[in-house]
Every structure is written in structure tokens, then in C-alpha cells.
PDB file of C-alpha atoms in Angstrom:
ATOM      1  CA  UNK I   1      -5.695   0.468  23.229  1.00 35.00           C
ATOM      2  CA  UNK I   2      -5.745  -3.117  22.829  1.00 38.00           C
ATOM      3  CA  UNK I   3      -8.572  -3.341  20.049  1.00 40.00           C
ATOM      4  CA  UNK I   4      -6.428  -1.176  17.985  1.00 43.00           C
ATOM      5  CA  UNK I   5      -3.588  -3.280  18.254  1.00 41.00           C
ATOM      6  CA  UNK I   6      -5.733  -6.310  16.657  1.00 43.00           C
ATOM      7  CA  UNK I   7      -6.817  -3.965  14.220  1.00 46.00           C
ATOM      8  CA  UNK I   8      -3.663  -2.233  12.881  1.00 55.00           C
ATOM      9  CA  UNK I   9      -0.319  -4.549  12.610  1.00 67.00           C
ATOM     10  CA  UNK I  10       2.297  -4.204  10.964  1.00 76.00           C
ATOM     11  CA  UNK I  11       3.623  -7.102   9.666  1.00 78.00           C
ATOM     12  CA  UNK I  12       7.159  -5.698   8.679  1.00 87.00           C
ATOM     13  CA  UNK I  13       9.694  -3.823   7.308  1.00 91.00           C
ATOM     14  CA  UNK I  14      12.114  -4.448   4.383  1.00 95.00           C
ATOM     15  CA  UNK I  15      15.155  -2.488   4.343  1.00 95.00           C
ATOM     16  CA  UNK I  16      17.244  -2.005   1.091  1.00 97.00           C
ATOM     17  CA  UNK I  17      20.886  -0.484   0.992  1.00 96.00           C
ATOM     18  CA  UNK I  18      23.517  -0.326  -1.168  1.00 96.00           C
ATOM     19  CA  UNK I  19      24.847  -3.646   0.061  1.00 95.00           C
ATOM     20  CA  UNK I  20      21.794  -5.594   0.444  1.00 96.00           C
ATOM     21  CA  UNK I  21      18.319  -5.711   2.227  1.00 96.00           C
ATOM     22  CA  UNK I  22      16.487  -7.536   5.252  1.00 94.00           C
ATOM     23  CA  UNK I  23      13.553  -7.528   7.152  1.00 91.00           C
ATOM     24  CA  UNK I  24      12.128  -6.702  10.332  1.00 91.00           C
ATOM     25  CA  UNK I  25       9.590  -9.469  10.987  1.00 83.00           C
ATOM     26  CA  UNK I  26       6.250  -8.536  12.372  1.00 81.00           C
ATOM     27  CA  UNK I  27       6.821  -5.389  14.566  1.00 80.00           C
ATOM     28  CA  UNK I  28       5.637  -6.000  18.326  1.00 74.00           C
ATOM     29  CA  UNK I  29       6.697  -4.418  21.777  1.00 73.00           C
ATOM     30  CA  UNK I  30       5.265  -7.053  23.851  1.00 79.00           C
ATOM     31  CA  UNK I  31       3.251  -6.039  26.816  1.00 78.00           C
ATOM     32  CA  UNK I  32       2.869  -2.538  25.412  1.00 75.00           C
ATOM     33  CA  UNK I  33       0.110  -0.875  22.984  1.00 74.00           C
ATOM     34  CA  UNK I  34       2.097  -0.046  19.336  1.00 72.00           C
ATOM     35  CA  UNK I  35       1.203   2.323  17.105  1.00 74.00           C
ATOM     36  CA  UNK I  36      -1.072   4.903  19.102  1.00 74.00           C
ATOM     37  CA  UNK I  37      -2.019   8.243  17.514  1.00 76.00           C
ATOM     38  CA  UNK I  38       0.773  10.914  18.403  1.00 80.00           C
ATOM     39  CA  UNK I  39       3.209   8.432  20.209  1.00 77.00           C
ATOM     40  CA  UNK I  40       6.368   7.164  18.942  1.00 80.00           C
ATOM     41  CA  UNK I  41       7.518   3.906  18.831  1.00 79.00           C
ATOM     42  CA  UNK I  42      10.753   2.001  19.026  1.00 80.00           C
ATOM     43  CA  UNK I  43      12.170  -1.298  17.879  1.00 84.00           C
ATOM     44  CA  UNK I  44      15.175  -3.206  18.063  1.00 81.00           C
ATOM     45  CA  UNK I  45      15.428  -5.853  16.050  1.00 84.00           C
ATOM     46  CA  UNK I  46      18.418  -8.165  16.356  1.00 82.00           C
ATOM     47  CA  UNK I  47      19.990 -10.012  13.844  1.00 84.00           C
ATOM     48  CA  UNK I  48      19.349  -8.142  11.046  1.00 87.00           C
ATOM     49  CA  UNK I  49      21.482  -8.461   8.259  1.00 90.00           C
ATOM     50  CA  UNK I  50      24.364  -5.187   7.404  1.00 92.00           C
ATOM     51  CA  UNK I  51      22.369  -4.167   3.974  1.00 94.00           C
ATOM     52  CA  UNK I  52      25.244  -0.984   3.807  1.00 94.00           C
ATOM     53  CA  UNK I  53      23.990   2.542   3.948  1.00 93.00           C
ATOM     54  CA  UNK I  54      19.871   2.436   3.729  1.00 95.00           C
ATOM     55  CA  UNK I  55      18.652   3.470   0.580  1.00 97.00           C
ATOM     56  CA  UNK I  56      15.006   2.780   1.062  1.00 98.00           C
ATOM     57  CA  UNK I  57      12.389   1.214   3.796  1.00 96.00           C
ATOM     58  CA  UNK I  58       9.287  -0.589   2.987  1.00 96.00           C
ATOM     59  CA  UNK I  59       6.325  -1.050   5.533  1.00 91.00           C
ATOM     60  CA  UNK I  60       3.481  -3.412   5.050  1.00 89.00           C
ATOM     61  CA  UNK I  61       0.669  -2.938   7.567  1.00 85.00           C
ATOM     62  CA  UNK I  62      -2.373  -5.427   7.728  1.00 79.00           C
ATOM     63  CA  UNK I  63      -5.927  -4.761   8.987  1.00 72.00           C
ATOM     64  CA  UNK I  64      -9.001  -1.987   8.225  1.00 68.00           C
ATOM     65  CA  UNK I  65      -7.437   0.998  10.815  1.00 71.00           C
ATOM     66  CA  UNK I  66      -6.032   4.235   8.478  1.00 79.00           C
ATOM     67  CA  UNK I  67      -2.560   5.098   9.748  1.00 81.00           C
ATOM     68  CA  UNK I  68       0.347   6.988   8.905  1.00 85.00           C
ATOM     69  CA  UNK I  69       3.573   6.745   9.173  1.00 86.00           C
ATOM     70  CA  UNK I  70       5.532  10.510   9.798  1.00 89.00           C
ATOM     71  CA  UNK I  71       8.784   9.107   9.751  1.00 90.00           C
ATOM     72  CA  UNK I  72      11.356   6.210   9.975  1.00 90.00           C
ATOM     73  CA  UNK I  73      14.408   6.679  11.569  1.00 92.00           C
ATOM     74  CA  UNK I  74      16.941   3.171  11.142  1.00 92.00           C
ATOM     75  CA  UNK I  75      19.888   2.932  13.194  1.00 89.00           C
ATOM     76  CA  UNK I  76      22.924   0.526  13.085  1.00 87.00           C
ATOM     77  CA  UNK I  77      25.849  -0.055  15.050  1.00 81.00           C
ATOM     78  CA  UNK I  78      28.185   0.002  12.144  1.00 84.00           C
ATOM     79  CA  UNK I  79      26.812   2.821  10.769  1.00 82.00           C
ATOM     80  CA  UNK I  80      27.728   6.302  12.258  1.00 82.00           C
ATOM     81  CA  UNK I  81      24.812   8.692  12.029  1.00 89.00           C
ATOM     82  CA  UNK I  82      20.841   7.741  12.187  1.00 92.00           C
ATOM     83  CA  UNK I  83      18.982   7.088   8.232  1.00 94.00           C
ATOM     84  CA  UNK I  84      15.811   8.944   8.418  1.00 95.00           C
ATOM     85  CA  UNK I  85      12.587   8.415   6.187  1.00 96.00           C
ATOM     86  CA  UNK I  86      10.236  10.985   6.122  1.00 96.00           C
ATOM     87  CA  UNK I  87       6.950  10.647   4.569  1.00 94.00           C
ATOM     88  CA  UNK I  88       6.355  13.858   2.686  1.00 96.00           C
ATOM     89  CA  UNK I  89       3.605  12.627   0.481  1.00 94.00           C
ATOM     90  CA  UNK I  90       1.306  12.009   3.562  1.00 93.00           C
ATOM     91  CA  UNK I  91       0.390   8.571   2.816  1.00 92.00           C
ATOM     92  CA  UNK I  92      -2.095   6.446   5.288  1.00 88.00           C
ATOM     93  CA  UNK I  93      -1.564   2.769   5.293  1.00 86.00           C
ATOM     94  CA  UNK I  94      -5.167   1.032   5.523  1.00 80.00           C
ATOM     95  CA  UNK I  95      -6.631  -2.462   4.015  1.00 67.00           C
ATOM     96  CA  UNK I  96      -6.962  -0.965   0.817  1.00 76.00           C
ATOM     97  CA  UNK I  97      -3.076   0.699   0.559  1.00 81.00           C
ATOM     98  CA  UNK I  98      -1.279  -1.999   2.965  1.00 88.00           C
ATOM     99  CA  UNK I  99       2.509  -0.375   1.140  1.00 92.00           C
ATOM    100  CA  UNK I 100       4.325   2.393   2.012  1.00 93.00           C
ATOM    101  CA  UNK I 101       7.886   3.025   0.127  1.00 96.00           C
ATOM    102  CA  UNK I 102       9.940   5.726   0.837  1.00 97.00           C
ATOM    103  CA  UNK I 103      13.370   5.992  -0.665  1.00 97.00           C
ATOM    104  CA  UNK I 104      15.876   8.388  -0.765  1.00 91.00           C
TER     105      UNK I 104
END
């Protein structure tokens, strides 16, 4: 849904390890609607600096939609299993909370 889209972006995602952190850049499959209730969505993002093994991931959304986040799962080549983020407190990312941390 298109008008969702315009409503709910996120604008990135800062990753934080124990060698570092980076960030996404605005999150975007192009051509394709992001961020639909119940569907899961996947990004590679090249380029990204090695931050070690993640420690903690930071989204910041932008516009008036509520949305939540169930889980992050980060992946790198040079590291061996998948990093997942779960968000247990059941936060909803909207105008007025634009933040989500989660951190192991």
C-alpha cells in the first residue's frame, strides 16, 4: 500500500558491536511496498562497515503510522550464525516514539 509507504519510513538503522557501529541508510526495497502488517521484510545493505559481533540495533522511523517492530535479525558474511533482536517490550514506533533500542 503505497500511502503507507509515504506515511511510515524508516530512515535507518545503527548497528553497534563490540568492534564498532554503522548504519543502514534509509531502508527501501525499490519497486516493492515495505513494512506491511504481518509481512517480513529483507535488506541488504552493502558496504557496511565489520562493527564485530552486534551488541545492539537502533531503528529510527519517521512519519504519524504506529508500527512495530517483532524482531531484527542482522547477518554478516564474516560472522557465522544470524544476531537476532527481539522486541519483548512490545514497543510501536510512531511520530511521537520515532526510537527503538534493543540490545542484548
Amino acid at each position: 500500500d503505497l500511502k503507507q509507504w509515504y506515511q511510515r519510513r524508516v530512515r535507518g538503522m545503527r548497528i553497534t558491536g563490540d568492534r564498532g557501529s554503522t548504519e543502514t541508510g534509509v531502508l527501501d526495497n525499490r519497486g516493492r511496498s515495505d513494512f506491511r502488517r504481518g509481512a517480513d521484510d529483507t535488506f541488504t545493505v552493502p558496504g557496511m562497515l565489520w562493527v564485530g559481533r552486534p551488541m545492539c540495533v537502533e531503528v529510527t522511523v519517521e512519519g504519524g503510522d504506529r508500527w512495530k517492530v517483532d524482531y531484527i535479525d542482522v547477518r554478516c558474511q564474516r560472522n557465522r550464525y544470524p544476531f537476532f533482536f527481539h522486541n519483548t517490550a512490545g514497543q510501536w514506533l510512531s511520530d511521537g516514539e520515532s526510537v527503538l533500542k534493543i540490545c542484548k
